[in-house]
mmCIF file of C-alpha atoms and ligand atoms in Angstrom:
data_model
loop_
_atom_site.group_PDB
_atom_site.id
_atom_site.type_symbol
_atom_site.label_atom_id
_atom_site.label_comp_id
_atom_site.label_asym_id
_atom_site.label_seq_id
_atom_site.Cartn_x
_atom_site.Cartn_y
_atom_site.Cartn_z
ATOM 1 C CA MET Y 1 81.655 11.721 93.063
ATOM 2 C CA THR Y 2 79.019 13.715 92.449
ATOM 3 C CA ILE Y 3 76.342 14.392 93.722
ATOM 4 C CA GLU Y 4 73.356 12.666 90.992
ATOM 5 C CA ILE Y 5 71.565 16.033 89.809
ATOM 6 C CA ALA Y 6 69.796 17.580 87.014
ATOM 7 C CA PRO Y 7 71.793 20.630 85.970
ATOM 8 C CA GLY Y 8 69.949 24.163 87.125
ATOM 9 C CA ALA Y 9 68.324 22.317 89.406
ATOM 10 C CA LEU Y 10 71.219 22.252 92.063
ATOM 11 C CA MET Y 11 70.196 25.968 93.719
ATOM 12 C CA PRO Y 12 66.554 26.834 93.389
ATOM 13 C CA ILE Y 13 67.057 23.468 95.082
ATOM 14 C CA ALA Y 14 69.071 24.870 97.383
ATOM 15 C CA LEU Y 15 67.410 28.165 98.081
ATOM 16 C CA ILE Y 16 64.113 25.852 99.266
ATOM 17 C CA PHE Y 17 67.018 23.566 101.645
ATOM 18 C CA GLY Y 18 67.872 26.566 102.861
ATOM 19 C CA LEU Y 19 64.598 28.248 103.752
ATOM 20 C CA LEU Y 20 63.408 25.490 105.912
ATOM 21 C CA VAL Y 21 66.524 24.807 107.065
ATOM 22 C CA GLY Y 22 66.260 28.714 108.251
ATOM 23 C CA SER Y 23 62.632 28.569 109.601
ATOM 24 C CA PHE Y 24 64.593 24.932 111.661
ATOM 25 C CA LEU Y 25 67.235 28.083 112.868
ATOM 26 C CA ASN Y 26 64.453 29.930 114.687
ATOM 27 C CA VAL Y 27 63.393 27.546 116.539
ATOM 28 C CA VAL Y 28 67.398 26.347 117.806
ATOM 29 C CA ILE Y 29 68.025 30.663 117.920
ATOM 30 C CA HIS Y 30 64.817 30.898 120.361
ATOM 31 C CA ARG Y 31 64.859 28.394 123.054
ATOM 32 C CA VAL Y 32 68.459 26.202 122.916
ATOM 33 C CA PRO Y 33 69.798 29.941 125.129
ATOM 34 C CA LEU Y 34 67.009 28.746 127.045
ATOM 35 C CA GLY Y 35 67.887 25.292 127.376
ATOM 36 C CA GLN Y 36 64.654 24.072 125.490
ATOM 37 C CA SER Y 37 64.270 20.929 124.025
ATOM 38 C CA ILE Y 38 63.970 22.216 119.856
ATOM 39 C CA VAL Y 39 61.337 19.178 119.115
ATOM 40 C CA PHE Y 40 59.037 19.913 121.803
ATOM 41 C CA PRO Y 41 56.315 21.483 122.495
ATOM 42 C CA PRO Y 42 55.747 22.185 119.117
ATOM 43 C CA SER Y 43 56.353 25.926 117.136
ATOM 44 C CA HIS Y 44 53.469 27.516 119.637
ATOM 45 C CA CYS Y 45 52.840 31.275 119.661
ATOM 46 C CA PRO Y 46 54.482 32.813 122.700
ATOM 47 C CA GLU Y 47 51.862 35.741 123.142
ATOM 48 C CA CYS Y 48 48.101 33.119 122.894
ATOM 49 C CA GLU Y 49 50.781 29.739 123.365
ATOM 50 C CA ALA Y 50 48.130 28.697 119.988
ATOM 51 C CA GLN Y 51 50.225 25.573 118.278
ATOM 52 C CA ILE Y 52 51.126 26.940 114.913
ATOM 53 C CA LYS Y 53 49.239 24.719 112.121
ATOM 54 C CA PRO Y 54 51.837 23.735 109.473
ATOM 55 C CA TRP Y 55 50.010 25.461 106.522
ATOM 56 C CA ASP Y 56 51.487 28.768 109.385
ATOM 57 C CA ASN Y 57 54.939 27.279 108.854
ATOM 58 C CA ILE Y 58 55.234 28.090 106.004
ATOM 59 C CA PRO Y 59 58.785 29.845 105.147
ATOM 60 C CA ILE Y 60 58.338 33.208 104.629
ATOM 61 C CA LEU Y 61 54.948 32.575 103.058
ATOM 62 C CA SER Y 62 53.170 32.180 105.774
ATOM 63 C CA PHE Y 63 54.746 35.386 107.181
ATOM 64 C CA LEU Y 64 53.254 37.542 103.744
ATOM 65 C CA TRP Y 65 49.447 36.052 104.051
ATOM 66 C CA LEU Y 66 49.323 35.750 107.954
ATOM 67 C CA ARG Y 67 50.757 39.484 106.828
ATOM 68 C CA GLY Y 68 53.308 39.785 110.403
ATOM 69 C CA LYS Y 69 50.297 38.504 112.722
ATOM 70 C CA CYS Y 70 50.196 35.572 114.931
ATOM 71 C CA ARG Y 71 46.561 33.479 113.315
ATOM 72 C CA GLY Y 72 45.413 32.892 117.239
ATOM 73 C CA CYS Y 73 45.436 36.618 119.142
ATOM 74 C CA GLY Y 74 46.890 39.162 116.632
ATOM 75 C CA THR Y 75 50.176 40.130 117.858
ATOM 76 C CA SER Y 76 52.968 41.022 115.162
ATOM 77 C CA ILE Y 77 55.423 38.786 114.420
ATOM 78 C CA SER Y 78 59.380 39.847 114.522
ATOM 79 C CA LEU Y 79 60.481 40.113 110.790
ATOM 80 C CA ARG Y 80 64.053 38.756 112.544
ATOM 81 C CA TYR Y 81 61.518 34.795 111.684
ATOM 82 C CA PRO Y 82 60.794 35.446 107.717
ATOM 83 C CA ALA Y 83 64.589 37.607 106.973
ATOM 84 C CA VAL Y 84 66.215 34.508 108.919
ATOM 85 C CA GLU Y 85 64.576 31.545 106.803
ATOM 86 C CA LEU Y 86 66.257 33.904 103.778
ATOM 87 C CA LEU Y 87 69.251 34.626 104.783
ATOM 88 C CA THR Y 88 69.327 31.127 105.097
ATOM 89 C CA GLY Y 89 67.976 30.285 101.368
ATOM 90 C CA LEU Y 90 70.558 32.791 100.081
ATOM 91 C CA LEU Y 91 73.470 31.129 102.043
ATOM 92 C CA PHE Y 92 72.526 28.063 100.716
ATOM 93 C CA ALA Y 93 71.414 28.955 97.435
ATOM 94 C CA ALA Y 94 75.332 31.072 96.527
ATOM 95 C CA VAL Y 95 77.184 28.245 98.478
ATOM 96 C CA ALA Y 96 75.470 25.562 96.113
ATOM 97 C CA TRP Y 97 76.189 27.996 93.817
ATOM 98 C CA ARG Y 98 80.317 28.717 94.241
ATOM 99 C CA PHE Y 99 81.146 24.731 95.433
ATOM 100 C CA GLY Y 100 78.600 23.100 92.360
ATOM 101 C CA PRO Y 101 77.189 19.164 92.722
ATOM 102 C CA THR Y 102 80.005 18.268 95.537
ATOM 103 C CA TRP Y 103 80.301 16.593 99.192
ATOM 104 C CA TRP Y 104 81.537 20.044 100.153
ATOM 105 C CA THR Y 105 77.787 21.965 99.664
ATOM 106 C CA THR Y 106 76.653 20.164 101.755
ATOM 107 C CA THR Y 107 78.878 20.807 104.309
ATOM 108 C CA TYR Y 108 78.966 24.268 103.902
ATOM 109 C CA CYS Y 109 75.900 25.218 104.429
ATOM 110 C CA LEU Y 110 75.815 23.097 107.353
ATOM 111 C CA PHE Y 111 78.881 24.765 108.698
ATOM 112 C CA ALA Y 112 76.334 28.008 107.063
ATOM 113 C CA ALA Y 113 73.894 27.525 109.589
ATOM 114 C CA ALA Y 114 75.290 26.621 112.317
ATOM 115 C CA LEU Y 115 77.064 30.090 111.982
ATOM 116 C CA VAL Y 116 74.335 31.979 111.449
ATOM 117 C CA ALA Y 117 72.092 30.430 114.637
ATOM 118 C CA ALA Y 118 76.051 30.769 116.483
ATOM 119 C CA ALA Y 119 76.120 34.664 115.652
ATOM 120 C CA MET Y 120 71.889 35.362 116.739
ATOM 121 C CA ILE Y 121 71.802 33.635 119.802
ATOM 122 C CA ASP Y 122 75.593 34.908 121.056
ATOM 123 C CA HIS Y 123 73.915 38.612 119.582
ATOM 124 C CA ASP Y 124 71.045 37.903 121.382
ATOM 125 C CA HIS Y 125 72.393 36.433 124.547
ATOM 126 C CA GLN Y 126 76.035 36.917 124.344
ATOM 127 C CA ILE Y 127 77.012 33.674 124.425
ATOM 128 C CA ILE Y 128 77.281 30.684 121.974
ATOM 129 C CA PRO Y 129 76.317 27.130 122.803
ATOM 130 C CA ASP Y 130 78.571 24.402 123.160
ATOM 131 C CA SER Y 131 76.403 22.891 121.752
ATOM 132 C CA ILE Y 132 77.220 24.913 118.733
ATOM 133 C CA SER Y 133 80.712 25.712 119.002
ATOM 134 C CA LEU Y 134 82.113 22.306 120.132
ATOM 135 C CA GLY Y 135 79.484 20.203 119.076
ATOM 136 C CA GLY Y 136 79.832 21.475 115.312
ATOM 137 C CA LEU Y 137 83.921 20.866 116.407
ATOM 138 C CA VAL Y 138 83.714 17.794 116.708
ATOM 139 C CA ALA Y 139 81.398 17.096 113.521
ATOM 140 C CA SER Y 140 84.065 18.577 111.416
ATOM 141 C CA LEU Y 141 86.613 16.972 112.770
ATOM 142 C CA LEU Y 142 85.067 14.064 111.412
ATOM 143 C CA VAL Y 143 83.366 14.734 107.594
ATOM 144 C CA VAL Y 144 85.297 17.676 106.479
ATOM 145 C CA PRO Y 145 88.844 15.036 107.096
ATOM 146 C CA ALA Y 146 86.276 11.491 105.317
ATOM 147 C CA ILE Y 147 85.168 14.474 102.752
ATOM 148 C CA GLN Y 148 89.008 15.463 101.279
ATOM 149 C CA ALA Y 149 89.832 11.264 101.627
ATOM 150 C CA HIS Y 150 86.481 11.058 99.195
ATOM 151 C CA TYR Y 151 87.876 13.553 96.711
ATOM 152 C CA GLY Y 152 91.136 11.293 97.120
ATOM 153 C CA GLU Y 153 93.963 13.332 99.650
ATOM 154 C CA VAL Y 154 95.002 11.084 102.451
ATOM 155 C CA TRP Y 155 93.143 11.226 105.407
ATOM 156 C CA LEU Y 156 95.170 11.462 108.332
ATOM 157 C CA GLU Y 157 96.608 14.489 106.628
ATOM 158 C CA ALA Y 158 93.758 16.176 106.119
ATOM 159 C CA LEU Y 159 92.331 15.006 109.965
ATOM 160 C CA VAL Y 160 96.092 16.448 110.440
ATOM 161 C CA ARG Y 161 94.503 19.359 109.391
ATOM 162 C CA ALA Y 162 91.487 19.942 110.046
ATOM 163 C CA LEU Y 163 93.249 19.937 113.563
ATOM 164 C CA ILE Y 164 95.726 22.129 112.889
ATOM 165 C CA GLY Y 165 93.126 24.425 111.683
ATOM 166 C CA ALA Y 166 91.020 24.189 115.651
ATOM 167 C CA LEU Y 167 94.340 24.972 117.553
ATOM 168 C CA VAL Y 168 94.908 27.703 115.542
ATOM 169 C CA GLY Y 169 91.776 29.452 115.405
ATOM 170 C CA GLY Y 170 91.171 29.051 118.893
ATOM 171 C CA GLY Y 171 95.335 28.817 119.990
ATOM 172 C CA VAL Y 172 94.955 32.763 118.627
ATOM 173 C CA LEU Y 173 91.986 34.818 119.434
ATOM 174 C CA TRP Y 174 92.617 32.009 123.629
ATOM 175 C CA PHE Y 175 95.966 34.276 122.577
ATOM 176 C CA VAL Y 176 95.057 37.796 122.103
ATOM 177 C CA ALA Y 177 92.475 37.128 124.455
ATOM 178 C CA PHE Y 178 94.567 36.029 128.113
ATOM 179 C CA LEU Y 179 97.351 39.157 126.603
ATOM 180 C CA HIS Y 180 95.041 41.296 127.144
ATOM 181 C CA ALA Y 181 93.758 40.465 130.347
ATOM 182 C CA ARG Y 182 97.301 39.924 130.978
ATOM 183 C CA VAL Y 183 98.519 43.115 129.885
ATOM 184 C CA SER Y 184 94.807 45.539 131.967
ATOM 185 C CA VAL Y 185 95.921 43.362 134.831
ATOM 186 C CA ALA Y 186 99.255 45.118 134.106
ATOM 187 C CA MET Y 187 98.242 48.548 133.222
ATOM 188 C CA GLY Y 188 95.913 48.360 135.889
ATOM 189 C CA ARG Y 189 92.623 49.093 134.428
ATOM 190 C CA GLU Y 190 89.659 48.451 134.837
ATOM 191 C CA PHE Y 191 86.844 46.715 133.827
ATOM 192 C CA GLU Y 192 82.791 46.662 134.548
ATOM 193 C CA HIS Y 193 82.215 43.563 134.848
ATOM 194 C CA TRP Y 194 86.159 41.368 135.302
ATOM 195 C CA PRO Y 195 86.346 40.341 137.319
ATOM 196 C CA GLY Y 196 83.153 39.526 138.849
ATOM 197 C CA GLU Y 197 81.556 42.005 142.157
ATOM 198 C CA GLY Y 198 83.934 41.326 145.175
ATOM 199 C CA GLU Y 199 85.647 38.581 143.611
ATOM 200 C CA ASP Y 200 90.168 38.447 143.421
ATOM 201 C CA ILE Y 201 91.513 39.016 139.530
ATOM 202 C CA PRO Y 202 92.663 35.472 139.233
ATOM 203 C CA ARG Y 203 95.389 33.710 139.464
ATOM 204 C CA PRO Y 204 97.753 31.864 137.625
ATOM 205 C CA GLY Y 205 97.019 28.530 140.037
ATOM 206 C CA GLU Y 206 93.394 29.509 138.632
ATOM 207 C CA ALA Y 207 91.566 28.127 136.138
ATOM 208 C CA ASP Y 208 90.216 31.324 135.802
ATOM 209 C CA TYR Y 209 93.154 33.099 135.056
ATOM 210 C CA TRP Y 210 93.868 31.481 131.463
ATOM 211 C CA LEU Y 211 89.958 30.051 131.197
ATOM 212 C CA TRP Y 212 88.429 33.526 132.012
ATOM 213 C CA PHE Y 213 88.747 37.197 130.552
ATOM 214 C CA PRO Y 214 87.691 40.602 130.468
ATOM 215 C CA GLY Y 215 85.882 40.766 126.811
ATOM 216 C CA LEU Y 216 86.108 38.082 125.104
ATOM 217 C CA GLY Y 217 83.999 34.913 126.121
ATOM 218 C CA LEU Y 218 85.739 31.182 125.498
ATOM 219 C CA GLY Y 219 82.816 31.218 123.976
ATOM 220 C CA ASP Y 220 84.302 33.263 120.974
ATOM 221 C CA VAL Y 221 87.582 30.567 121.268
ATOM 222 C CA LYS Y 222 85.864 27.761 120.863
ATOM 223 C CA LEU Y 223 83.064 28.703 118.003
ATOM 224 C CA LEU Y 224 86.641 29.488 116.141
ATOM 225 C CA ALA Y 225 88.152 26.362 116.568
ATOM 226 C CA MET Y 226 85.019 24.258 115.134
ATOM 227 C CA ILE Y 227 85.455 27.073 111.776
ATOM 228 C CA GLY Y 228 89.782 26.502 111.745
ATOM 229 C CA ALA Y 229 88.961 22.754 111.347
ATOM 230 C CA VAL Y 230 86.826 23.438 108.524
ATOM 231 C CA VAL Y 231 88.740 25.697 106.428
ATOM 232 C CA GLY Y 232 92.154 24.993 107.903
ATOM 233 C CA PRO Y 233 94.942 26.797 109.587
ATOM 234 C CA ALA Y 234 95.910 28.884 106.245
ATOM 235 C CA GLY Y 235 91.370 29.432 106.410
ATOM 236 C CA VAL Y 236 90.798 30.170 109.671
ATOM 237 C CA VAL Y 237 94.048 33.303 109.839
ATOM 238 C CA ASP Y 238 91.993 34.383 106.681
ATOM 239 C CA THR Y 239 88.877 34.713 108.821
ATOM 240 C CA ILE Y 240 89.772 35.580 111.941
ATOM 241 C CA LEU Y 241 92.279 38.728 109.637
ATOM 242 C CA ALA Y 242 88.393 39.079 108.491
ATOM 243 C CA SER Y 243 86.208 38.756 111.154
ATOM 244 C CA SER Y 244 88.793 41.284 113.018
ATOM 245 C CA LEU Y 245 87.741 43.740 110.156
ATOM 246 C CA VAL Y 246 83.893 43.290 109.747
ATOM 247 C CA GLY Y 247 84.145 42.894 114.416
ATOM 248 C CA LEU Y 248 86.014 47.152 113.333
ATOM 249 C CA ILE Y 249 83.434 48.098 110.760
ATOM 250 C CA LEU Y 250 80.044 46.928 113.227
ATOM 251 C CA GLY Y 251 81.620 47.667 115.945
ATOM 252 C CA GLY Y 252 82.238 51.163 114.538
ATOM 253 C CA ALA Y 253 78.937 51.248 113.413
ATOM 254 C CA GLN Y 254 76.672 50.325 116.043
ATOM 255 C CA ALA Y 255 78.549 53.350 118.189
ATOM 256 C CA ILE Y 256 77.627 56.007 115.945
ATOM 257 C CA ALA Y 257 73.469 54.663 116.009
ATOM 258 C CA ARG Y 258 74.497 53.929 120.098
ATOM 259 C CA GLY Y 259 76.495 57.154 120.604
ATOM 260 C CA ALA Y 260 78.512 55.325 122.459
ATOM 261 C CA LEU Y 261 81.159 52.839 122.047
ATOM 262 C CA GLY Y 262 82.467 50.059 124.255
ATOM 263 C CA ARG Y 263 79.156 48.840 124.617
ATOM 264 C CA PRO Y 264 79.243 44.761 125.343
ATOM 265 C CA PHE Y 265 78.692 43.275 121.213
ATOM 266 C CA GLY Y 266 78.856 39.659 121.064
ATOM 267 C CA PHE Y 267 81.617 38.781 118.635
ATOM 268 C CA ALA Y 268 80.509 35.616 116.508
ATOM 269 C CA PRO Y 269 78.655 37.859 114.234
ATOM 270 C CA ALA Y 270 81.645 39.474 112.833
ATOM 271 C CA ILE Y 271 82.981 36.065 112.950
ATOM 272 C CA ALA Y 272 80.132 34.877 110.923
ATOM 273 C CA ILE Y 273 80.498 37.122 108.561
ATOM 274 C CA GLY Y 274 84.390 37.346 108.225
ATOM 275 C CA THR Y 275 83.465 33.599 107.312
ATOM 276 C CA VAL Y 276 81.449 33.359 105.125
ATOM 277 C CA ALA Y 277 83.228 35.764 103.049
ATOM 278 C CA ILE Y 278 87.115 33.642 103.223
ATOM 279 C CA LEU Y 279 83.897 30.922 101.596
ATOM 280 C CA PHE Y 280 83.537 32.332 98.764
ATOM 281 C CA LEU Y 281 86.443 34.974 97.951
ATOM 282 C CA PRO Y 282 90.107 33.984 96.705
ATOM 283 C CA PRO Y 283 92.510 34.155 98.538
ATOM 284 C CA PHE Y 284 93.170 37.809 99.630
ATOM 285 C CA TRP Y 285 96.218 37.173 102.105
ATOM 286 C CA LEU Y 286 99.325 35.182 100.851
ATOM 287 C CA LEU Y 287 98.534 32.903 103.914
ATOM 288 C CA ARG Y 288 96.495 30.287 101.639
ATOM 289 C CA VAL Y 289 99.733 28.700 101.150
ATOM 290 C CA LEU Y 290 99.020 25.400 103.712
HETATM 291 ZN ZN1 ZN S 1 48.900 34.405 119.549
#
């Protein structure tokens, strides 16, 4: 079955829907890391607290006719808001173009939205909320095998594949982080933020030994588990390779821009870009046989 829709209408609909979802993502990106509700209170100017009227809250257009300023106090609105809206809209349109009128378009649009939120929050706060990574993992394990079954695959096989994808995605990254921590300790390498001030290096009997690593957060591990559930075991290996490549490029560019190496930066933006690339690119490593 496909979703009935007039030919040619799918991409514009996806674009508009993406702009609206992007507007919602701005709220998520701003509020979720602060532990605030995403529904209440309604959007308001952070400067003068004035509630934003519905007609001043239209993706991109409002930013343009308000000339990037709050109607109440004239404070500049960050370009990031329309940028996130536009990015999400374009991603949705691209997904619709690639996957057509199928349930995969719906699924991958939501998937892309989760990646945008995770990347931006990680960029701002160096954390990835569990509600996105673990919430997304649970949702993916429910939805992805169900769609694959809908399109004729055996549901149980699809579920096992999603579970293996999650284990491979999270597992590979966890293993790299774990190994890096142990080798670093063995070589006597020191880190500014690991272990914390006055704390000892964790021992095998403590949970921290298995779950707390210098340089790489467990949030990335959980995010890649979620991604693995969506793209499967082979896809997630491609994704990790692509993300590492993007991470190297982003890290290098940041080092050049700031003139300093080794500043902490969230890895999720690289993971998000790598994952989106994998959704669109034909298999470019030999690992897509599974
Ligand atoms: Zn204001």
